[in-house]
Amino acid sequence: MLAGGLVLGVGAAITLAAWNDSEFATGIFAGGGFGIEGSTDGTAFTEHPTEAAAAPLTFAVEADNLAPEEPVYAGFAVQLTAASTYAGTVDITASSGAAIASSLSYSVVETTTFGCDATSFAAGDPLVTDAATTSSTAADIFTLGAVTTPVFLCFEVTPSATLPQSSPSGTVLWEFAAESTTPLP
């Protein structure tokens, strides 16, 4: 009987045995990067992250000697920084508290090369048309889809027919606000 119980006990232990195997996986995580930078000459790009560090646009004709309905032009370029890993869309917001701003409107076109005058403006693709310089936002007006590939912009600022003579000078600020969209390839 003891022998029979021993055989039964060994048989039960063998039946309880099973195969075991495991599989593991890991993931490595890091944050992506996103940033934009601008240029007033189309070649030297740097970040202008605050109002105090804004890039001064250079108008082809003196913007401090305006005449009614005689536009002035300036070029600007925007691109993703080299460290960006995402594409983005860009809004432009204009703002000014200067008295002269109520007599000004602006338009923006995208051009194929850097530079801005009446001819390149007329040939450009319209992005913003006759917007107020006192306060206006144009949303998602262009896309940045590759690092260090600039979008060339041409600004036209037009004084109204009612521009007062000897208007005091004032500053208009344009903010280029970019928002990341999709990962870059």
Coordinates of C-alpha atoms in Angstrom, one line a residue:
M1 CA 0.0 0.0 0.0
L2 CA 2.8 2.3 0.8
A3 CA 4.3 1.6 -2.6
G4 CA 1.0 2.3 -4.3
G5 CA 0.7 5.6 -2.5
L6 CA 4.2 6.6 -3.4
V7 CA 3.6 5.9 -7.1
L8 CA 0.4 7.9 -6.9
G9 CA 2.2 10.8 -5.2
V10 CA 5.0 10.9 -7.9
G11 CA 2.4 10.7 -10.7
A12 CA 0.5 13.7 -9.2
A13 CA 3.7 15.7 -9.0
I14 CA 4.5 15.1 -12.6
T15 CA 1.1 16.0 -13.8
L16 CA 1.3 19.4 -12.1
A17 CA 4.5 20.4 -13.9
A18 CA 4.1 22.9 -16.8
W19 CA 6.3 24.7 -19.3
N20 CA 7.0 28.4 -18.6
D21 CA 8.3 31.1 -21.0
S22 CA 8.3 34.9 -20.9
E23 CA 8.6 37.7 -23.4
F24 CA 9.7 41.3 -22.6
A25 CA 9.6 44.6 -24.5
T26 CA 11.0 48.0 -23.7
G27 CA 10.4 51.5 -25.1
I28 CA 12.8 54.4 -25.2
F29 CA 11.1 57.8 -24.9
A30 CA 12.3 61.4 -25.5
G31 CA 10.6 64.7 -26.2
G32 CA 10.5 66.0 -29.7
G33 CA 11.7 69.5 -30.6
F34 CA 9.9 72.4 -32.2
G35 CA 11.0 76.0 -32.9
I36 CA 11.0 78.7 -35.5
E37 CA 13.5 81.4 -36.5
G38 CA 13.3 84.4 -38.7
S39 CA 15.5 86.5 -41.0
T40 CA 15.4 90.0 -42.4
D41 CA 17.9 89.2 -45.2
G42 CA 16.9 85.6 -46.2
T43 CA 20.2 84.0 -45.2
A44 CA 21.1 84.7 -41.5
F45 CA 18.4 83.1 -39.3
T46 CA 18.0 83.6 -35.6
E47 CA 15.3 83.4 -33.0
H48 CA 13.4 86.5 -32.0
P49 CA 11.3 85.0 -29.1
T50 CA 10.1 88.2 -27.5
E51 CA 8.6 91.6 -28.4
A52 CA 11.8 93.2 -27.1
A53 CA 13.9 91.0 -29.4
A54 CA 11.8 91.6 -32.5
A55 CA 13.6 91.7 -35.8
P56 CA 13.4 95.2 -37.4
L57 CA 11.9 94.9 -40.9
T58 CA 13.8 97.0 -43.5
F59 CA 11.4 98.7 -45.9
A60 CA 12.6 99.4 -49.4
V61 CA 11.3 103.0 -49.2
E62 CA 11.5 105.0 -46.1
A63 CA 8.6 104.1 -43.9
D64 CA 9.1 107.3 -41.9
N65 CA 8.0 109.5 -44.8
L66 CA 4.7 107.9 -45.9
A67 CA 2.2 109.4 -48.3
P68 CA -1.5 108.4 -48.6
E69 CA -2.1 105.2 -50.6
E70 CA 1.6 104.8 -51.4
P71 CA 2.6 101.4 -50.1
V72 CA 6.0 100.4 -48.7
Y73 CA 7.5 96.9 -48.8
A74 CA 9.7 94.7 -46.6
G75 CA 10.8 91.1 -46.8
F76 CA 11.0 88.5 -44.0
A77 CA 11.6 84.8 -43.9
V78 CA 10.6 82.2 -41.4
Q79 CA 11.8 78.6 -41.0
L80 CA 11.9 75.7 -38.6
T81 CA 15.0 75.4 -36.5
A82 CA 17.5 72.6 -37.2
A83 CA 16.4 70.9 -34.0
S84 CA 12.7 70.7 -34.9
T85 CA 11.2 67.3 -35.2
Y86 CA 7.7 68.5 -36.1
A87 CA 6.1 70.5 -38.9
G88 CA 4.0 73.5 -38.0
T89 CA 1.4 76.0 -39.0
V90 CA 1.9 79.7 -38.5
D91 CA -0.5 82.5 -37.6
I92 CA 0.4 86.2 -38.0
T93 CA -0.9 88.7 -35.5
A94 CA -0.4 92.5 -35.9
S95 CA -0.7 94.9 -33.1
S96 CA 0.0 98.6 -32.4
G97 CA -1.2 101.2 -30.0
A98 CA 0.4 104.0 -32.1
A99 CA -1.9 106.7 -33.4
I100 CA -0.6 106.2 -37.0
A101 CA -1.6 102.5 -36.9
S102 CA -5.3 103.3 -37.5
S103 CA -4.2 104.8 -40.8
L104 CA -2.3 101.7 -41.9
S105 CA -3.2 98.3 -43.3
Y106 CA -1.0 95.5 -44.3
S107 CA -0.9 92.5 -46.7
V108 CA 1.4 89.6 -46.9
V109 CA 2.3 87.3 -49.8
E110 CA 4.6 84.3 -50.1
T111 CA 7.3 84.6 -52.6
T112 CA 9.7 82.0 -54.2
T113 CA 12.9 83.9 -53.3
F114 CA 13.8 86.5 -50.6
G115 CA 13.2 90.1 -51.5
C116 CA 10.3 92.4 -51.5
D117 CA 9.1 95.2 -53.8
A118 CA 6.0 96.0 -55.7
T119 CA 6.9 93.5 -58.5
S120 CA 7.6 90.6 -56.2
F121 CA 4.5 91.4 -54.1
A122 CA 2.3 91.4 -57.2
A123 CA 3.8 88.0 -58.2
G124 CA 3.4 86.4 -54.7
D125 CA 0.7 84.1 -53.4
P126 CA -1.6 86.1 -51.1
L127 CA -1.6 85.1 -47.4
V128 CA -3.1 88.2 -45.7
T129 CA -5.0 90.9 -47.4
D130 CA -5.7 94.5 -46.2
A131 CA -5.5 93.6 -42.5
A132 CA -5.5 96.2 -39.7
T133 CA -2.2 97.0 -38.1
T134 CA -3.9 98.0 -34.8
S135 CA -5.1 94.5 -34.0
S136 CA -5.6 91.5 -36.3
T137 CA -4.8 87.8 -36.5
A138 CA -4.6 85.7 -39.6
A139 CA -4.7 82.0 -38.6
D140 CA -2.9 79.1 -40.3
I141 CA -1.6 81.2 -43.2
F142 CA 1.3 79.0 -44.0
T143 CA 3.0 75.7 -43.2
L144 CA 6.6 75.0 -42.3
G145 CA 7.2 71.4 -43.4
A146 CA 11.0 70.9 -43.4
V147 CA 13.8 72.0 -41.2
T148 CA 15.9 75.0 -42.4
T149 CA 13.6 75.4 -45.4
P150 CA 12.4 79.0 -45.3
V151 CA 9.1 80.5 -46.3
F152 CA 9.8 83.9 -47.9
L153 CA 7.3 86.6 -47.1
C154 CA 6.7 90.0 -48.6
F155 CA 4.9 92.7 -46.5
E156 CA 3.1 95.6 -48.0
V157 CA 2.0 98.3 -45.6
T158 CA -0.4 100.8 -47.1
P159 CA -1.3 104.2 -45.6
S160 CA -5.0 105.1 -46.0
A161 CA -6.2 108.1 -48.1
T162 CA -6.9 109.9 -44.8
L163 CA -3.3 109.6 -43.4
P164 CA -2.8 112.8 -41.5
Q165 CA 0.2 115.0 -42.6
S166 CA 3.1 114.9 -40.2
S167 CA 1.8 111.9 -38.4
P168 CA 3.9 111.0 -35.4
S169 CA 5.9 107.7 -35.9
G170 CA 4.7 104.5 -34.3
T171 CA 5.7 100.9 -34.2
V172 CA 3.7 98.0 -35.6
L173 CA 4.5 94.5 -34.1
W174 CA 4.0 91.3 -36.0
E175 CA 4.0 88.0 -34.1
F176 CA 4.6 84.8 -36.0
A177 CA 3.0 82.2 -33.7
A178 CA 3.8 78.6 -34.8
E179 CA 2.1 75.5 -33.6
S180 CA 3.5 72.0 -34.2
T181 CA 1.4 69.6 -36.2
T182 CA 2.9 66.3 -37.5
P183 CA 6.2 64.6 -37.0
L184 CA 8.7 65.3 -39.7
P185 CA 9.9 62.3 -41.8

